PDB file of C-alpha atoms in Angstrom:
ATOM      1  CA  MET C   1     -61.383  10.669 -18.670  1.00  0.00           C
ATOM      2  CA  LYS C   2     -61.821  13.960 -16.816  1.00  0.00           C
ATOM      3  CA  GLY C   3     -62.943  14.604 -13.282  1.00  0.00           C
ATOM      4  CA  CYS C   4     -65.106  17.473 -12.063  1.00  0.00           C
ATOM      5  CA  ILE C   5     -65.606  18.476  -8.428  1.00  0.00           C
ATOM      6  CA  VAL C   6     -69.159  19.778  -7.980  1.00  0.00           C
ATOM      7  CA  ARG C   7     -69.438  22.040  -4.934  1.00  0.00           C
ATOM      8  CA  PRO C   8     -72.540  23.604  -3.395  1.00  0.00           C
ATOM      9  CA  PRO C   9     -73.061  26.892  -5.272  1.00  0.00           C
ATOM     10  CA  ARG C  10     -72.276  30.248  -3.693  1.00  0.00           C
ATOM     11  CA  SER C  11     -75.320  32.146  -2.533  1.00  0.00           C
ATOM     12  CA  GLU C  12     -76.052  35.212  -0.410  1.00  0.00           C
ATOM     13  CA  ASP C  13     -78.943  33.317   1.136  1.00  0.00           C
ATOM     14  CA  GLU C  14     -78.440  29.833   2.555  1.00  0.00           C
ATOM     15  CA  PRO C  15     -79.860  27.396  -0.010  1.00  0.00           C
ATOM     16  CA  THR C  16     -82.440  24.846   1.043  1.00  0.00           C
ATOM     17  CA  GLN C  17     -81.702  21.128   0.981  1.00  0.00           C
ATOM     18  CA  GLU C  18     -84.266  20.803  -1.820  1.00  0.00           C
ATOM     19  CA  GLY C  19     -82.450  23.507  -3.770  1.00  0.00           C
ATOM     20  CA  LEU C  20     -79.085  21.774  -3.357  1.00  0.00           C
ATOM     21  CA  ALA C  21     -80.541  18.457  -4.497  1.00  0.00           C
ATOM     22  CA  GLN C  22     -82.054  20.153  -7.542  1.00  0.00           C
ATOM     23  CA  PHE C  23     -78.677  21.744  -8.362  1.00  0.00           C
ATOM     24  CA  PHE C  24     -76.754  18.450  -8.226  1.00  0.00           C
ATOM     25  CA  ASN C  25     -79.481  16.642 -10.166  1.00  0.00           C
ATOM     26  CA  GLN C  26     -79.392  19.322 -12.858  1.00  0.00           C
ATOM     27  CA  VAL C  27     -75.603  18.956 -13.183  1.00  0.00           C
ATOM     28  CA  ALA C  28     -76.062  15.199 -13.605  1.00  0.00           C
ATOM     29  CA  ASP C  29     -78.700  15.777 -16.303  1.00  0.00           C
ATOM     30  CA  LEU C  30     -76.572  18.286 -18.218  1.00  0.00           C
ATOM     31  CA  THR C  31     -73.473  16.067 -18.216  1.00  0.00           C
ATOM     32  CA  ARG C  32     -75.216  12.812 -19.132  1.00  0.00           C
ATOM     33  CA  GLY C  33     -73.317  11.076 -21.919  1.00  0.00           C
ATOM     34  CA  ILE C  34     -70.158  13.119 -21.373  1.00  0.00           C
ATOM     35  CA  SER C  35     -67.026  11.175 -20.432  1.00  0.00           C
ATOM     36  CA  THR C  36     -66.513  12.904 -17.094  1.00  0.00           C
ATOM     37  CA  HIS C  37     -66.321  11.687 -13.508  1.00  0.00           C
ATOM     38  CA  LEU C  38     -68.407  13.870 -11.206  1.00  0.00           C
ATOM     39  CA  TYR C  39     -67.687  14.162  -7.484  1.00  0.00           C
ATOM     40  CA  LEU C  40     -70.073  15.604  -4.930  1.00  0.00           C
ATOM     41  CA  ALA C  41     -68.091  17.875  -2.625  1.00  0.00           C
ATOM     42  CA  SER C  42     -68.391  19.451   0.767  1.00  0.00           C
ATOM     43  CA  PRO C  43     -68.042  23.229   1.040  1.00  0.00           C
ATOM     44  CA  TYR C  44     -64.482  24.480   1.284  1.00  0.00           C
ATOM     45  CA  ARG C  45     -65.219  27.615   3.304  1.00  0.00           C
ATOM     46  CA  ALA C  46     -66.602  28.155   6.793  1.00  0.00           C
ATOM     47  CA  GLY C  47     -70.293  28.847   7.051  1.00  0.00           C
ATOM     48  CA  ALA C  48     -71.192  27.304   3.695  1.00  0.00           C
ATOM     49  CA  PRO C  49     -74.070  24.804   3.528  1.00  0.00           C
ATOM     50  CA  ASP C  50     -72.910  21.233   4.105  1.00  0.00           C
ATOM     51  CA  LEU C  51     -74.253  18.202   2.263  1.00  0.00           C
ATOM     52  CA  LYS C  52     -76.998  16.507   4.249  1.00  0.00           C
ATOM     53  CA  PRO C  53     -78.337  12.934   3.896  1.00  0.00           C
ATOM     54  CA  TYR C  54     -81.457  14.202   2.116  1.00  0.00           C
ATOM     55  CA  VAL C  55     -79.358  15.710  -0.674  1.00  0.00           C
ATOM     56  CA  VAL C  56     -77.097  12.690  -1.146  1.00  0.00           C
ATOM     57  CA  ASN C  57     -79.996  10.217  -1.008  1.00  0.00           C
ATOM     58  CA  GLU C  58     -82.024  12.277  -3.488  1.00  0.00           C
ATOM     59  CA  VAL C  59     -79.156  12.588  -5.975  1.00  0.00           C
ATOM     60  CA  VAL C  60     -78.035   8.954  -5.754  1.00  0.00           C
ATOM     61  CA  SER C  61     -81.591   7.628  -6.109  1.00  0.00           C
ATOM     62  CA  LYS C  62     -82.455   9.826  -9.109  1.00  0.00           C
ATOM     63  CA  HIS C  63     -79.093   9.534 -10.854  1.00  0.00           C
ATOM     64  CA  PRO C  64     -77.442   6.252  -9.838  1.00  0.00           C
ATOM     65  CA  GLY C  65     -73.914   6.098 -11.173  1.00  0.00           C
ATOM     66  CA  ALA C  66     -73.838   9.766 -12.192  1.00  0.00           C
ATOM     67  CA  TYR C  67     -71.456  10.665  -9.375  1.00  0.00           C
ATOM     68  CA  ALA C  68     -68.224   8.697  -8.961  1.00  0.00           C
ATOM     69  CA  GLY C  69     -67.762   9.629  -5.323  1.00  0.00           C
ATOM     70  CA  ILE C  70     -68.032  12.249  -2.627  1.00  0.00           C
ATOM     71  CA  LEU C  71     -65.135  14.503  -1.617  1.00  0.00           C
ATOM     72  CA  ASP C  72     -64.676  15.853   1.903  1.00  0.00           C
ATOM     73  CA  GLN C  73     -62.814  19.168   1.655  1.00  0.00           C
ATOM     74  CA  THR C  74     -63.250  20.278   5.272  1.00  0.00           C
ATOM     75  CA  ARG C  75     -59.962  18.768   6.546  1.00  0.00           C
ATOM     76  CA  ASN C  76     -61.862  17.930   9.716  1.00  0.00           C
ATOM     77  CA  ALA C  77     -61.484  14.404  11.127  1.00  0.00           C
ATOM     78  CA  SER C  78     -64.849  14.427  12.918  1.00  0.00           C
ATOM     79  CA  HIS C  79     -66.588  15.556   9.743  1.00  0.00           C
ATOM     80  CA  MET C  80     -64.967  12.729   7.774  1.00  0.00           C
ATOM     81  CA  GLN C  81     -66.043  10.159  10.371  1.00  0.00           C
ATOM     82  CA  ASP C  82     -69.617  11.445  10.168  1.00  0.00           C
ATOM     83  CA  TRP C  83     -69.550  11.126   6.392  1.00  0.00           C
ATOM     84  CA  LEU C  84     -68.120   7.605   6.604  1.00  0.00           C
ATOM     85  CA  ARG C  85     -71.048   6.612   8.777  1.00  0.00           C
ATOM     86  CA  LEU C  86     -73.634   8.354   6.609  1.00  0.00           C
ATOM     87  CA  TYR C  87     -72.478   7.847   3.028  1.00  0.00           C
ATOM     88  CA  SER C  88     -69.860   5.103   2.659  1.00  0.00           C
ATOM     89  CA  ALA C  89     -72.527   2.575   1.636  1.00  0.00           C
ATOM     90  CA  GLN C  90     -73.716   4.856  -1.175  1.00  0.00           C
ATOM     91  CA  LEU C  91     -70.602   6.453  -2.658  1.00  0.00           C
ATOM     92  CA  PRO C  92     -66.813   6.069  -2.394  1.00  0.00           C
ATOM     93  CA  LEU C  93     -65.385   8.697  -0.057  1.00  0.00           C
ATOM     94  CA  TYR C  94     -62.371  10.845  -0.909  1.00  0.00           C
ATOM     95  CA  SER C  95     -60.400  13.405   1.061  1.00  0.00           C
ATOM     96  CA  ASN C  96     -58.010  16.191   0.125  1.00  0.00           C
ATOM     97  CA  ASP C  97     -56.344  16.241   3.550  1.00  0.00           C
ATOM     98  CA  GLU C  98     -52.787  15.083   2.881  1.00  0.00           C
ATOM     99  CA  LEU C  99     -51.785  15.212   6.544  1.00  0.00           C
ATOM    100  CA  GLN C 100     -54.495  12.671   7.399  1.00  0.00           C
ATOM    101  CA  ALA C 101     -53.483  10.188   4.680  1.00  0.00           C
ATOM    102  CA  VAL C 102     -52.154   7.543   7.092  1.00  0.00           C
ATOM    103  CA  ALA C 103     -55.111   7.802   9.470  1.00  0.00           C
ATOM    104  CA  LEU C 104     -57.597   7.689   6.600  1.00  0.00           C
ATOM    105  CA  GLY C 105     -55.835   4.629   5.172  1.00  0.00           C
ATOM    106  CA  LYS C 106     -56.488   2.809   8.444  1.00  0.00           C
ATOM    107  CA  LEU C 107     -60.175   3.660   8.043  1.00  0.00           C
ATOM    108  CA  GLY C 108     -60.191   2.034   4.618  1.00  0.00           C
ATOM    109  CA  LEU C 109     -59.828   5.210   2.556  1.00  0.00           C
ATOM    110  CA  HIS C 110     -56.948   4.473   0.224  1.00  0.00           C
ATOM    111  CA  THR C 111     -57.654   7.147  -2.344  1.00  0.00           C
ATOM    112  CA  SER C 112     -57.456  10.896  -2.109  1.00  0.00           C
ATOM    113  CA  VAL C 113     -57.478  14.084  -4.099  1.00  0.00           C
ATOM    114  CA  SER C 114     -54.161  15.728  -3.336  1.00  0.00           C
ATOM    115  CA  SER C 115     -52.572  18.997  -4.396  1.00  0.00           C
ATOM    116  CA  TRP C 116     -49.239  17.424  -3.439  1.00  0.00           C
ATOM    117  CA  ALA C 117     -49.577  14.300  -5.597  1.00  0.00           C
ATOM    118  CA  ASN C 118     -47.800  15.785  -8.626  1.00  0.00           C
ATOM    119  CA  LEU C 119     -44.975  17.088  -6.459  1.00  0.00           C
ATOM    120  CA  ILE C 120     -44.211  13.993  -4.356  1.00  0.00           C
ATOM    121  CA  PRO C 121     -46.019  11.175  -6.209  1.00  0.00           C
ATOM    122  CA  SER C 122     -44.066   8.264  -4.724  1.00  0.00           C
ATOM    123  CA  VAL C 123     -44.688   9.500  -1.180  1.00  0.00           C
ATOM    124  CA  MET C 124     -48.415  10.063  -1.699  1.00  0.00           C
ATOM    125  CA  THR C 125     -48.853   6.745  -3.532  1.00  0.00           C
ATOM    126  CA  ALA C 126     -47.235   4.850  -0.660  1.00  0.00           C
ATOM    127  CA  LEU C 127     -49.426   6.572   1.911  1.00  0.00           C
ATOM    128  CA  VAL C 128     -52.727   5.842   0.189  1.00  0.00           C
ATOM    129  CA  SER C 129     -51.923   2.302  -0.980  1.00  0.00           C
ATOM    130  CA  PRO C 130     -53.922  -0.531   0.617  1.00  0.00           C
ATOM    131  CA  PRO C 131     -52.084  -2.313   3.456  1.00  0.00           C
ATOM    132  CA  SER C 132     -52.134  -5.530   1.400  1.00  0.00           C
ATOM    133  CA  ALA C 133     -49.874  -3.821  -1.116  1.00  0.00           C
ATOM    134  CA  THR C 134     -47.283  -2.820   1.493  1.00  0.00           C
ATOM    135  CA  LYS C 135     -44.772  -4.726   3.570  1.00  0.00           C
ATOM    136  CA  LEU C 136     -45.756  -5.399   7.166  1.00  0.00           C
ATOM    137  CA  SER C 137     -43.532  -5.338  10.231  1.00  0.00           C
ATOM    138  CA  VAL C 138     -43.395  -8.168  12.777  1.00  0.00           C
ATOM    139  CA  ALA C 139     -45.954  -6.247  14.801  1.00  0.00           C
ATOM    140  CA  GLY C 140     -48.255  -6.141  11.789  1.00  0.00           C
ATOM    141  CA  ASN C 141     -47.849  -2.445  11.084  1.00  0.00           C
ATOM    142  CA  ALA C 142     -47.487  -1.237   7.507  1.00  0.00           C
ATOM    143  CA  ILE C 143     -43.934  -0.295   6.580  1.00  0.00           C
ATOM    144  CA  GLY C 144     -43.401   2.850   4.571  1.00  0.00           C
ATOM    145  CA  THR C 145     -46.502   4.674   5.777  1.00  0.00           C
ATOM    146  CA  ASP C 146     -44.638   7.254   7.844  1.00  0.00           C
ATOM    147  CA  ASP C 147     -46.272  10.644   7.467  1.00  0.00           C
ATOM    148  CA  GLY C 148     -43.042  12.433   8.397  1.00  0.00           C
ATOM    149  CA  PRO C 149     -42.445  13.636   4.805  1.00  0.00           C
ATOM    150  CA  LEU C 150     -45.902  15.232   4.724  1.00  0.00           C
ATOM    151  CA  LEU C 151     -45.326  17.015   8.017  1.00  0.00           C
ATOM    152  CA  HIS C 152     -41.985  18.308   6.777  1.00  0.00           C
ATOM    153  CA  LEU C 153     -43.494  19.552   3.514  1.00  0.00           C
ATOM    154  CA  ALA C 154     -46.254  21.251   5.497  1.00  0.00           C
ATOM    155  CA  ARG C 155     -43.611  23.015   7.594  1.00  0.00           C
ATOM    156  CA  MET C 156     -41.787  24.109   4.432  1.00  0.00           C
ATOM    157  CA  LEU C 157     -44.967  25.629   3.031  1.00  0.00           C
ATOM    158  CA  MET C 158     -45.963  27.259   6.311  1.00  0.00           C
ATOM    159  CA  GLY C 159     -45.985  31.032   6.016  1.00  0.00           C
ATOM    160  CA  LEU C 160     -45.966  30.903   2.205  1.00  0.00           C
ATOM    161  CA  PRO C 161     -48.926  31.145  -0.195  1.00  0.00           C
ATOM    162  CA  GLU C 162     -49.356  27.406  -0.837  1.00  0.00           C
ATOM    163  CA  VAL C 163     -50.508  27.443  -4.461  1.00  0.00           C
ATOM    164  CA  PRO C 164     -47.692  29.685  -5.793  1.00  0.00           C
ATOM    165  CA  ALA C 165     -45.175  27.698  -3.729  1.00  0.00           C
ATOM    166  CA  LEU C 166     -46.354  24.360  -5.141  1.00  0.00           C
ATOM    167  CA  LYS C 167     -46.448  25.724  -8.689  1.00  0.00           C
ATOM    168  CA  TYR C 168     -42.887  27.020  -8.321  1.00  0.00           C
ATOM    169  CA  LEU C 169     -41.570  23.666  -7.067  1.00  0.00           C
ATOM    170  CA  MET C 170     -43.335  21.765  -9.852  1.00  0.00           C
ATOM    171  CA  SER C 171     -42.014  24.133 -12.514  1.00  0.00           C
ATOM    172  CA  ILE C 172     -38.484  23.345 -11.304  1.00  0.00           C
ATOM    173  CA  GLN C 173     -39.037  19.626 -10.828  1.00  0.00           C
ATOM    174  CA  TYR C 174     -40.601  19.065 -14.247  1.00  0.00           C
ATOM    175  CA  HIS C 175     -38.515  21.723 -16.054  1.00  0.00           C
ATOM    176  CA  ASP C 176     -41.726  23.306 -17.327  1.00  0.00           C
ATOM    177  CA  ALA C 177     -42.549  26.972 -16.730  1.00  0.00           C
ATOM    178  CA  ASP C 178     -46.173  26.323 -17.722  1.00  0.00           C
ATOM    179  CA  TRP C 179     -46.756  25.092 -14.165  1.00  0.00           C
ATOM    180  CA  LEU C 180     -46.514  28.746 -13.078  1.00  0.00           C
ATOM    181  CA  ARG C 181     -49.539  29.592 -15.224  1.00  0.00           C
ATOM    182  CA  VAL C 182     -51.843  26.622 -14.620  1.00  0.00           C
ATOM    183  CA  ARG C 183     -54.240  28.367 -12.224  1.00  0.00           C
ATOM    184  CA  PRO C 184     -54.654  31.551 -10.161  1.00  0.00           C
ATOM    185  CA  PRO C 185     -53.150  33.183  -8.254  1.00  0.00           C
ATOM    186  CA  LEU C 186     -50.575  34.005 -10.931  1.00  0.00           C
ATOM    187  CA  PHE C 187     -48.106  35.939  -8.770  1.00  0.00           C
ATOM    188  CA  GLU C 188     -44.748  34.351  -7.888  1.00  0.00           C
ATOM    189  CA  LEU C 189     -42.835  34.010  -4.636  1.00  0.00           C
ATOM    190  CA  LEU C 190     -40.113  36.508  -3.829  1.00  0.00           C
ATOM    191  CA  PRO C 191     -36.663  35.379  -5.110  1.00  0.00           C
ATOM    192  CA  GLN C 192     -35.342  34.789  -1.579  1.00  0.00           C
ATOM    193  CA  SER C 193     -38.408  32.724  -0.682  1.00  0.00           C
ATOM    194  CA  GLN C 194     -37.973  30.663  -3.858  1.00  0.00           C
ATOM    195  CA  GLU C 195     -34.319  30.016  -3.054  1.00  0.00           C
ATOM    196  CA  ASN C 196     -34.992  28.963   0.541  1.00  0.00           C
ATOM    197  CA  LEU C 197     -37.936  26.753  -0.425  1.00  0.00           C
ATOM    198  CA  LEU C 198     -36.056  24.978  -3.205  1.00  0.00           C
ATOM    199  CA  LYS C 199     -33.006  24.407  -0.997  1.00  0.00           C
ATOM    200  CA  ASP C 200     -35.122  22.864   1.764  1.00  0.00           C
ATOM    201  CA  PHE C 201     -37.122  20.750  -0.687  1.00  0.00           C
ATOM    202  CA  LYS C 202     -34.021  19.312  -2.376  1.00  0.00           C
ATOM    203  CA  LYS C 203     -32.461  18.567   0.997  1.00  0.00           C
ATOM    204  CA  TYR C 204     -35.447  16.586   2.286  1.00  0.00           C
ATOM    205  CA  PHE C 205     -36.607  15.140  -1.048  1.00  0.00           C
ATOM    206  CA  PRO C 206     -33.313  14.504  -2.924  1.00  0.00           C
ATOM    207  CA  SER C 207     -35.102  12.493  -5.614  1.00  0.00           C
ATOM    208  CA  GLY C 208     -37.811  15.130  -5.886  1.00  0.00           C
ATOM    209  CA  GLY C 209     -40.381  12.775  -4.386  1.00  0.00           C
ATOM    210  CA  LYS C 210     -40.629  10.930  -7.698  1.00  0.00           C
ATOM    211  CA  PRO C 211     -40.351   7.126  -8.101  1.00  0.00           C
TER     212      PRO C 211
END
């Protein structure tokens, strides 16, 4: 089973809500019968047209079940809360904001699309697991949902191009140079940056973040 994130298309002119609905409906028509999970997605760049209730309602009513969920890529807490209020009754909500994993879990969002999931799977799995699947403290708080590891990883990546940095770490962790070629940009970090990043990663994640 494959997943496909369907974003609002790029356009020099701002598309109308009717045009966006037509675009998403056409994608649903063209992929009917194909074993693929489709996800409606928010824009990932400033100034792009956001998904409005008209679009979501139109797509869900005309193609029920065609889209497996809706992905918020804004990394904006207020935006996510608005979407929870507007769309949670229609489609499962997902987020790609790793640093908000704990907060989103408390809101009932226990799934996410994460660029860090392959690198530190055990950490990400623990953070997005339902509270019922975790141990609770005497005070009733979930144990093992500390977001400290995510903050530390964010600090490690700060100042570096994130995609090349993640690809480098995964190529080392999985002993597979193909990770360096999985997606653009294809340039590599400078040797000194690689050395410093790997040293810091191994120090903080001695098991590599794997189970």
